Amino acid sequence: MSVEKSGKQPMQTKNKILIAAVSAVVIVGVALGIYFGVHSSNKDSNNKDESKTNNSNLPTTTSSALPSPSPSANPIPPGQNGTMINGTLFPYYTLTGPAPAPVGVPGMVYTMCKTPGTFSISFDDGPSAYTHDLLDLLDKENLKVTFFVNGNNEGCIYDPTVQSVLKRAFNSGHQIASHTWSHPKLTSLTVDGITTEMTRLEQAFMDVLGVVPRYMRPPYGDGTFGNGNANDQKVQGTLKNLGYVITTWDIATTDADIDDNNNPHKLTDEALMKAEQFQYTSVINAAAKGTTHMALHHDTYERTVKLMAPWSINYVKGLGYKIVPVATCLGDEDPRTWYQKIGKPAATTPTTCTK
Ligand SMILES: [Zn+2]
């Protein structure tokens, strides 16, 4: 059974990983062992997913670092529609015609894929200054993934440079899903607070892309597992009422926990990759053959984009899986089912996230 109504399996899986990780670290070496000792305590605080509880340790990855499209310098050829980025035309991804009935169930929590042979790779918390490089890699590999996007976290979604990379991802055919406006722990909010986190980002998605996503991922998985916050009916019920299919993960690379950006222990590329890759291999090796997986990365880390993502793609392909977006692996193969509303982007949008 690949559909998990409760968050029990991820917690059990996490425990298995933790036990296995501690064992492996003994083999890997003392230095890495010291690291994992620290990391184990972090898991107890349910920060295994994203690391954005405190941004103060993060490097300055301002949106100004993002390449900016120059429409005037790169006019779109007559008869074509799209976004020009650094001289390359990215055609608008048109979603027209009636959508088939969606398969994903609002309010249901999915931690693994359903379609045999599929494997979903997703990236949370962006877009960031590294997302263009990731999109280049995905173009080269001819792969589509899911981006769980925030409204105001790594950058402001209305920043013109962030808008441009988000449009590029969407127009390229990747699934765009919600990760809340500001990345809070949803169990800490009231129903109204959860609703505002979702609807404020809905408005931004409509403004920038002309769609409202059907799929979402709670920051930290909060409300679906961990720290007594599993199966939180306030969170899941509110998301259900808002029409959202809830998707978490069964493989977390822990990039948000262990990359240099967010950890005082400066890991070499080799040590970091060894630790992140172990998260993949330990889960996959422990699972029955043919098990489908949902893997979590963050496109807000340079080494995730430049080192880990290429490794993940090659590894998963080597196992014989087909890499697809989260919705696709749950049976929603038609991109029109990935969105609750499909319309047109706003002619003009705000350029900041200040109200
Ligand atoms: Zn996140």
mmCIF file of N, CA and C in Angstrom, residues 44-145:
data_model
loop_
_atom_site.group_PDB
_atom_site.id
_atom_site.type_symbol
_atom_site.label_atom_id
_atom_site.label_comp_id
_atom_site.label_asym_id
_atom_site.label_seq_id
_atom_site.Cartn_x
_atom_site.Cartn_y
_atom_site.Cartn_z
ATOM 1 N N ASP A 44 14.974 15.183 16.502
ATOM 2 C CA ASP A 44 13.968 15.187 17.545
ATOM 3 C C ASP A 44 13.146 16.464 17.527
ATOM 4 N N SER A 45 13.721 17.496 16.978
ATOM 5 C CA SER A 45 12.964 18.738 16.909
ATOM 6 C C SER A 45 12.183 18.836 15.607
ATOM 7 N N ASN A 46 12.159 17.708 14.894
ATOM 8 C CA ASN A 46 11.335 17.639 13.685
ATOM 9 C C ASN A 46 11.766 18.628 12.625
ATOM 10 N N ASN A 47 13.061 18.871 12.573
ATOM 11 C CA ASN A 47 13.558 19.764 11.537
ATOM 12 C C ASN A 47 14.186 18.991 10.394
ATOM 13 N N LYS A 48 13.784 17.731 10.270
ATOM 14 C CA LYS A 48 14.435 16.934 9.235
ATOM 15 C C LYS A 48 14.159 17.497 7.856
ATOM 16 N N ASP A 49 13.004 18.051 7.656
ATOM 17 C CA ASP A 49 12.718 18.648 6.356
ATOM 18 C C ASP A 49 13.482 19.940 6.235
ATOM 19 N N GLU A 50 12.802 20.958 5.991
ATOM 20 C CA GLU A 50 13.429 22.212 5.651
ATOM 21 C C GLU A 50 14.047 22.880 6.868
ATOM 22 N N SER A 51 14.897 23.799 6.577
ATOM 23 C CA SER A 51 15.715 24.389 7.626
ATOM 24 C C SER A 51 15.370 25.837 7.863
ATOM 25 N N LYS A 52 14.219 26.233 7.399
ATOM 26 C CA LYS A 52 13.976 27.667 7.371
ATOM 27 C C LYS A 52 13.334 28.221 8.643
ATOM 28 N N THR A 53 13.423 27.463 9.746
ATOM 29 C CA THR A 53 12.917 28.010 10.981
ATOM 30 C C THR A 53 13.669 29.282 11.335
ATOM 31 N N ASN A 54 14.946 29.267 11.033
ATOM 32 C CA ASN A 54 15.771 30.431 11.333
ATOM 33 C C ASN A 54 16.670 30.691 10.139
ATOM 34 N N ASN A 55 16.440 31.788 9.508
ATOM 35 C CA ASN A 55 17.203 32.101 8.307
ATOM 36 C C ASN A 55 18.510 32.805 8.604
ATOM 37 N N SER A 56 18.775 33.071 9.875
ATOM 38 C CA SER A 56 19.899 33.935 10.179
ATOM 39 C C SER A 56 21.232 33.321 9.799
ATOM 40 N N ASN A 57 21.305 31.996 9.743
ATOM 41 C CA ASN A 57 22.573 31.358 9.416
ATOM 42 C C ASN A 57 22.780 31.198 7.925
ATOM 43 N N LEU A 58 21.777 31.537 7.170
ATOM 44 C CA LEU A 58 21.876 31.299 5.745
ATOM 45 C C LEU A 58 22.702 32.387 5.072
ATOM 46 N N PRO A 59 23.370 32.011 3.979
ATOM 47 C CA PRO A 59 24.131 33.018 3.256
ATOM 48 C C PRO A 59 23.166 33.977 2.573
ATOM 49 N N THR A 60 23.697 35.067 2.164
ATOM 50 C CA THR A 60 22.856 36.026 1.463
ATOM 51 C C THR A 60 22.637 35.539 0.052
ATOM 52 N N THR A 61 21.483 34.981 -0.181
ATOM 53 C CA THR A 61 21.144 34.498 -1.513
ATOM 54 C C THR A 61 20.037 35.397 -2.028
ATOM 55 N N THR A 62 20.382 36.626 -2.198
ATOM 56 C CA THR A 62 19.348 37.589 -2.562
ATOM 57 C C THR A 62 18.836 37.318 -3.958
ATOM 58 N N SER A 63 17.630 37.723 -4.154
ATOM 59 C CA SER A 63 17.030 37.506 -5.457
ATOM 60 C C SER A 63 17.753 38.320 -6.526
ATOM 61 N N SER A 64 18.509 39.326 -6.100
ATOM 62 C CA SER A 64 19.217 40.111 -7.106
ATOM 63 C C SER A 64 20.292 39.278 -7.787
ATOM 64 N N ALA A 65 20.642 38.119 -7.160
ATOM 65 C CA ALA A 65 21.632 37.250 -7.778
ATOM 66 C C ALA A 65 21.043 36.469 -8.942
ATOM 67 N N LEU A 66 19.726 36.451 -9.013
ATOM 68 C CA LEU A 66 19.082 35.713 -10.081
ATOM 69 C C LEU A 66 19.244 36.457 -11.395
ATOM 70 N N PRO A 67 19.444 35.690 -12.488
ATOM 71 C CA PRO A 67 19.489 36.354 -13.774
ATOM 72 C C PRO A 67 18.148 37.015 -14.079
ATOM 73 N N SER A 68 18.217 38.180 -14.619
ATOM 74 C CA SER A 68 16.989 38.910 -14.884
ATOM 75 C C SER A 68 16.685 38.903 -16.373
ATOM 76 N N PRO A 69 15.451 38.578 -16.727
ATOM 77 C CA PRO A 69 15.109 38.635 -18.140
ATOM 78 C C PRO A 69 15.136 40.080 -18.615
ATOM 79 N N SER A 70 15.517 40.277 -19.816
ATOM 80 C CA SER A 70 15.580 41.625 -20.374
ATOM 81 C C SER A 70 14.686 41.696 -21.596
ATOM 82 N N PRO A 71 13.394 41.861 -21.377
ATOM 83 C CA PRO A 71 12.450 41.800 -22.492
ATOM 84 C C PRO A 71 12.801 42.773 -23.609
ATOM 85 N N SER A 72 13.268 43.966 -23.223
ATOM 86 C CA SER A 72 13.539 44.945 -24.263
ATOM 87 C C SER A 72 14.742 44.533 -25.101
ATOM 88 N N ALA A 73 15.724 43.909 -24.445
ATOM 89 C CA ALA A 73 16.922 43.493 -25.170
ATOM 90 C C ALA A 73 16.703 42.174 -25.916
ATOM 91 N N ASN A 74 15.725 41.409 -25.460
ATOM 92 C CA ASN A 74 15.463 40.112 -26.084
ATOM 93 C C ASN A 74 13.991 40.015 -26.479
ATOM 94 N N PRO A 75 13.616 40.715 -27.513
ATOM 95 C CA PRO A 75 12.198 40.711 -27.881
ATOM 96 C C PRO A 75 11.734 39.317 -28.273
ATOM 97 N N ILE A 76 10.528 38.990 -27.871
ATOM 98 C CA ILE A 76 9.954 37.698 -28.241
ATOM 99 C C ILE A 76 9.606 37.731 -29.730
ATOM 100 N N PRO A 77 10.050 36.729 -30.468
ATOM 101 C CA PRO A 77 9.794 36.723 -31.913
ATOM 102 C C PRO A 77 8.301 36.819 -32.211
ATOM 103 N N PRO A 78 7.948 37.479 -33.297
ATOM 104 C CA PRO A 78 6.533 37.604 -33.664
ATOM 105 C C PRO A 78 5.882 36.230 -33.804
ATOM 106 N N GLY A 79 4.664 36.126 -33.313
ATOM 107 C CA GLY A 79 3.932 34.873 -33.472
ATOM 108 C C GLY A 79 4.209 33.867 -32.384
ATOM 109 N N GLN A 80 5.128 34.199 -31.455
ATOM 110 C CA GLN A 80 5.412 33.260 -30.378
ATOM 111 C C GLN A 80 5.105 33.909 -29.028
ATOM 112 N N ASN A 81 4.724 33.075 -28.079
ATOM 113 C CA ASN A 81 4.459 33.559 -26.728
ATOM 114 C C ASN A 81 5.367 32.840 -25.750
ATOM 115 N N GLY A 82 5.855 33.585 -24.787
ATOM 116 C CA GLY A 82 6.711 32.943 -23.794
ATOM 117 C C GLY A 82 7.481 33.965 -23.001
ATOM 118 N N THR A 83 8.444 33.478 -22.271
ATOM 119 C CA THR A 83 9.293 34.338 -21.458
ATOM 120 C C THR A 83 10.713 34.263 -21.984
ATOM 121 N N MET A 84 11.314 35.427 -22.268
ATOM 122 C CA MET A 84 12.704 35.447 -22.712
ATOM 123 C C MET A 84 13.611 35.526 -21.499
ATOM 124 N N ILE A 85 14.522 34.570 -21.357
ATOM 125 C CA ILE A 85 15.482 34.588 -20.264
ATOM 126 C C ILE A 85 16.870 34.446 -20.843
ATOM 127 N N ASN A 86 17.660 35.488 -20.685
ATOM 128 C CA ASN A 86 19.029 35.489 -21.200
ATOM 129 C C ASN A 86 19.072 35.074 -22.671
ATOM 130 N N GLY A 87 18.133 35.594 -23.426
ATOM 131 C CA GLY A 87 18.161 35.363 -24.858
ATOM 132 C C GLY A 87 17.512 34.089 -25.319
ATOM 133 N N THR A 88 17.022 33.273 -24.382
ATOM 134 C CA THR A 88 16.360 32.023 -24.760
ATOM 135 C C THR A 88 14.864 32.143 -24.533
ATOM 136 N N LEU A 89 14.096 31.721 -25.493
ATOM 137 C CA LEU A 89 12.647 31.786 -25.371
ATOM 138 C C LEU A 89 12.121 30.526 -24.689
ATOM 139 N N PHE A 90 11.396 30.714 -23.609
ATOM 140 C CA PHE A 90 10.719 29.602 -22.958
ATOM 141 C C PHE A 90 9.234 29.742 -23.246
ATOM 142 N N PRO A 91 8.676 28.896 -24.093
ATOM 143 C CA PRO A 91 7.290 29.069 -24.516
ATOM 144 C C PRO A 91 6.329 28.922 -23.344
ATOM 145 N N TYR A 92 5.255 29.678 -23.408
ATOM 146 C CA TYR A 92 4.237 29.518 -22.387
ATOM 147 C C TYR A 92 3.663 28.110 -22.460
ATOM 148 N N TYR A 93 3.524 27.544 -21.285
ATOM 149 C CA TYR A 93 3.012 26.189 -21.164
ATOM 150 C C TYR A 93 1.499 26.305 -21.095
ATOM 151 N N THR A 94 0.856 26.003 -22.160
ATOM 152 C CA THR A 94 -0.582 26.224 -22.213
ATOM 153 C C THR A 94 -1.344 25.019 -21.690
ATOM 154 N N LEU A 95 -2.262 25.297 -20.819
ATOM 155 C CA LEU A 95 -3.093 24.260 -20.224
ATOM 156 C C LEU A 95 -4.538 24.567 -20.613
ATOM 157 N N THR A 96 -4.946 24.058 -21.732
ATOM 158 C CA THR A 96 -6.281 24.381 -22.218
ATOM 159 C C THR A 96 -7.126 23.116 -22.316
ATOM 160 N N GLY A 97 -8.420 23.338 -22.452
ATOM 161 C CA GLY A 97 -9.338 22.209 -22.584
ATOM 162 C C GLY A 97 -9.750 21.669 -21.241
ATOM 163 N N PRO A 98 -10.823 20.883 -21.234
ATOM 164 C CA PRO A 98 -11.323 20.347 -19.961
ATOM 165 C C PRO A 98 -10.364 19.324 -19.360
ATOM 166 N N ALA A 99 -10.142 19.472 -18.055
ATOM 167 C CA ALA A 99 -9.245 18.549 -17.362
ATOM 168 C C ALA A 99 -9.989 17.270 -17.005
ATOM 169 N N PRO A 100 -9.306 16.129 -17.053
ATOM 170 C CA PRO A 100 -9.929 14.899 -16.551
ATOM 171 C C PRO A 100 -10.110 14.977 -15.036
ATOM 172 N N ALA A 101 -10.926 14.079 -14.499
ATOM 173 C CA ALA A 101 -11.133 14.063 -13.046
ATOM 174 C C ALA A 101 -9.810 13.735 -12.356
ATOM 175 N N PRO A 102 -9.427 14.522 -11.357
ATOM 176 C CA PRO A 102 -8.163 14.249 -10.669
ATOM 177 C C PRO A 102 -8.234 12.976 -9.824
ATOM 178 N N VAL A 103 -7.082 12.335 -9.684
ATOM 179 C CA VAL A 103 -6.973 11.100 -8.893
ATOM 180 C C VAL A 103 -6.617 11.407 -7.445
ATOM 181 N N GLY A 104 -5.723 12.368 -7.240
ATOM 182 C CA GLY A 104 -5.303 12.732 -5.885
ATOM 183 C C GLY A 104 -6.484 13.230 -5.068
ATOM 184 N N VAL A 105 -6.573 12.756 -3.838
ATOM 185 C CA VAL A 105 -7.732 13.056 -2.986
ATOM 186 C C VAL A 105 -7.407 14.210 -2.039
ATOM 187 N N PRO A 106 -8.188 15.290 -2.061
ATOM 188 C CA PRO A 106 -7.945 16.402 -1.138
ATOM 189 C C PRO A 106 -7.951 15.935 0.322
ATOM 190 N N GLY A 107 -6.989 16.418 1.092
ATOM 191 C CA GLY A 107 -6.910 16.075 2.506
ATOM 192 C C GLY A 107 -6.156 14.788 2.795
ATOM 193 N N MET A 108 -5.969 13.954 1.768
ATOM 194 C CA MET A 108 -5.215 12.704 1.934
ATOM 195 C C MET A 108 -3.728 13.019 1.987
ATOM 196 N N VAL A 109 -2.996 12.259 2.818
ATOM 197 C CA VAL A 109 -1.543 12.438 2.905
ATOM 198 C C VAL A 109 -0.863 11.297 2.154
ATOM 199 N N TYR A 110 -0.074 11.642 1.170
ATOM 200 C CA TYR A 110 0.666 10.651 0.384
ATOM 201 C C TYR A 110 2.157 10.793 0.686
ATOM 202 N N THR A 111 2.787 9.689 0.998
ATOM 203 C CA THR A 111 4.224 9.720 1.281
ATOM 204 C C THR A 111 5.047 8.970 0.243
ATOM 205 N N MET A 112 4.368 8.199 -0.592
ATOM 206 C CA MET A 112 5.054 7.424 -1.619
ATOM 207 C C MET A 112 4.227 7.472 -2.894
ATOM 208 N N CYS A 113 4.858 7.102 -4.000
ATOM 209 C CA CYS A 113 4.147 7.079 -5.263
ATOM 210 C C CYS A 113 3.208 5.874 -5.328
ATOM 211 N N LYS A 114 2.298 5.881 -6.294
ATOM 212 C CA LYS A 114 1.369 4.776 -6.488
ATOM 213 C C LYS A 114 1.647 4.001 -7.776
ATOM 214 N N THR A 115 1.984 4.720 -8.823
ATOM 215 C CA THR A 115 2.178 4.063 -10.112
ATOM 216 C C THR A 115 3.473 3.245 -10.095
ATOM 217 N N PRO A 116 3.383 1.945 -10.345
ATOM 218 C CA PRO A 116 4.595 1.111 -10.324
ATOM 219 C C PRO A 116 5.666 1.633 -11.278
ATOM 220 N N GLY A 117 6.890 1.578 -10.823
ATOM 221 C CA GLY A 117 8.009 1.971 -11.677
ATOM 222 C C GLY A 117 8.302 3.456 -11.680
ATOM 223 N N THR A 118 7.481 4.247 -10.956
ATOM 224 C CA THR A 118 7.725 5.689 -10.922
ATOM 225 C C THR A 118 8.486 6.101 -9.667
ATOM 226 N N PHE A 119 9.130 7.228 -9.769
ATOM 227 C CA PHE A 119 9.933 7.777 -8.675
ATOM 228 C C PHE A 119 9.841 9.286 -8.816
ATOM 229 N N SER A 120 9.351 9.953 -7.777
ATOM 230 C CA SER A 120 9.221 11.411 -7.884
ATOM 231 C C SER A 120 10.363 12.096 -7.154
ATOM 232 N N ILE A 121 10.951 13.059 -7.829
ATOM 233 C CA ILE A 121 11.976 13.912 -7.231
ATOM 234 C C ILE A 121 11.391 15.314 -7.137
ATOM 235 N N SER A 122 11.512 15.915 -5.952
ATOM 236 C CA SER A 122 10.921 17.243 -5.756
ATOM 237 C C SER A 122 11.910 18.166 -5.066
ATOM 238 N N PHE A 123 11.653 19.446 -5.247
ATOM 239 C CA PHE A 123 12.535 20.484 -4.706
ATOM 240 C C PHE A 123 11.685 21.517 -3.983
ATOM 241 N N ASP A 124 12.026 21.774 -2.726
ATOM 242 C CA ASP A 124 11.236 22.667 -1.875
ATOM 243 C C ASP A 124 11.947 23.990 -1.619
ATOM 244 N N ASP A 125 11.151 24.960 -1.213
ATOM 245 C CA ASP A 125 11.598 26.234 -0.609
ATOM 246 C C ASP A 125 12.040 27.296 -1.606
ATOM 247 N N GLY A 126 12.148 26.966 -2.889
ATOM 248 C CA GLY A 126 12.607 27.948 -3.861
ATOM 249 C C GLY A 126 11.470 28.776 -4.408
ATOM 250 N N PRO A 127 11.717 29.412 -5.568
ATOM 251 C CA PRO A 127 12.964 29.400 -6.325
ATOM 252 C C PRO A 127 14.085 30.144 -5.603
ATOM 253 N N SER A 128 15.319 29.799 -6.040
ATOM 254 C CA SER A 128 16.493 30.467 -5.479
ATOM 255 C C SER A 128 17.433 30.850 -6.611
ATOM 256 N N ALA A 129 18.579 31.372 -6.209
ATOM 257 C CA ALA A 129 19.586 31.760 -7.202
ATOM 258 C C ALA A 129 20.110 30.556 -7.979
ATOM 259 N N TYR A 130 19.858 29.343 -7.471
ATOM 260 C CA TYR A 130 20.396 28.131 -8.111
ATOM 261 C C TYR A 130 19.377 27.426 -8.998
ATOM 262 N N THR A 131 18.146 27.919 -8.999
ATOM 263 C CA THR A 131 17.086 27.180 -9.689
ATOM 264 C C THR A 131 17.273 27.163 -11.205
ATOM 265 N N HIS A 132 17.814 28.241 -11.764
ATOM 266 C CA HIS A 132 18.068 28.226 -13.215
ATOM 267 C C HIS A 132 19.032 27.099 -13.583
ATOM 268 N N ASP A 133 20.077 26.906 -12.761
ATOM 269 C CA ASP A 133 21.038 25.829 -13.040
ATOM 270 C C ASP A 133 20.355 24.464 -12.952
ATOM 271 N N LEU A 134 19.458 24.329 -11.990
ATOM 272 C CA LEU A 134 18.730 23.070 -11.866
ATOM 273 C C LEU A 134 17.846 22.839 -13.088
ATOM 274 N N LEU A 135 17.186 23.898 -13.530
ATOM 275 C CA LEU A 135 16.329 23.762 -14.714
ATOM 276 C C LEU A 135 17.155 23.406 -15.945
ATOM 277 N N ASP A 136 18.369 23.948 -16.022
ATOM 278 C CA ASP A 136 19.257 23.568 -17.132
ATOM 279 C C ASP A 136 19.545 22.061 -17.092
ATOM 280 N N LEU A 137 19.829 21.560 -15.890
ATOM 281 C CA LEU A 137 20.111 20.126 -15.735
ATOM 282 C C LEU A 137 18.893 19.289 -16.133
ATOM 283 N N LEU A 138 17.721 19.699 -15.663
ATOM 284 C CA LEU A 138 16.503 18.940 -15.952
ATOM 285 C C LEU A 138 16.175 18.982 -17.439
ATOM 286 N N ASP A 139 16.444 20.125 -18.078
ATOM 287 C CA ASP A 139 16.251 20.212 -19.526
ATOM 288 C C ASP A 139 17.166 19.219 -20.230
ATOM 289 N N LYS A 140 18.411 19.193 -19.785
ATOM 290 C CA LYS A 140 19.403 18.313 -20.410
ATOM 291 C C LYS A 140 19.000 16.850 -20.245
ATOM 292 N N GLU A 141 18.441 16.539 -19.084
ATOM 293 C CA GLU A 141 18.032 15.159 -18.800
ATOM 294 C C GLU A 141 16.636 14.857 -19.326
ATOM 295 N N ASN A 142 15.952 15.909 -19.816
ATOM 296 C CA ASN A 142 14.580 15.764 -20.306
ATOM 297 C C ASN A 142 13.660 15.167 -19.235
ATOM 298 N N LEU A 143 13.757 15.745 -18.034
ATOM 299 C CA LEU A 143 12.966 15.260 -16.905
ATOM 300 C C LEU A 143 12.057 16.356 -16.379
ATOM 301 N N LYS A 144 10.905 15.943 -15.842
ATOM 302 C CA LYS A 144 10.007 16.866 -15.158
ATOM 303 C C LYS A 144 9.931 16.469 -13.681
ATOM 304 N N VAL A 145 9.952 17.499 -12.819
ATOM 305 C CA VAL A 145 9.903 17.270 -11.373
ATOM 306 C C VAL A 145 8.820 18.169 -10.778
#
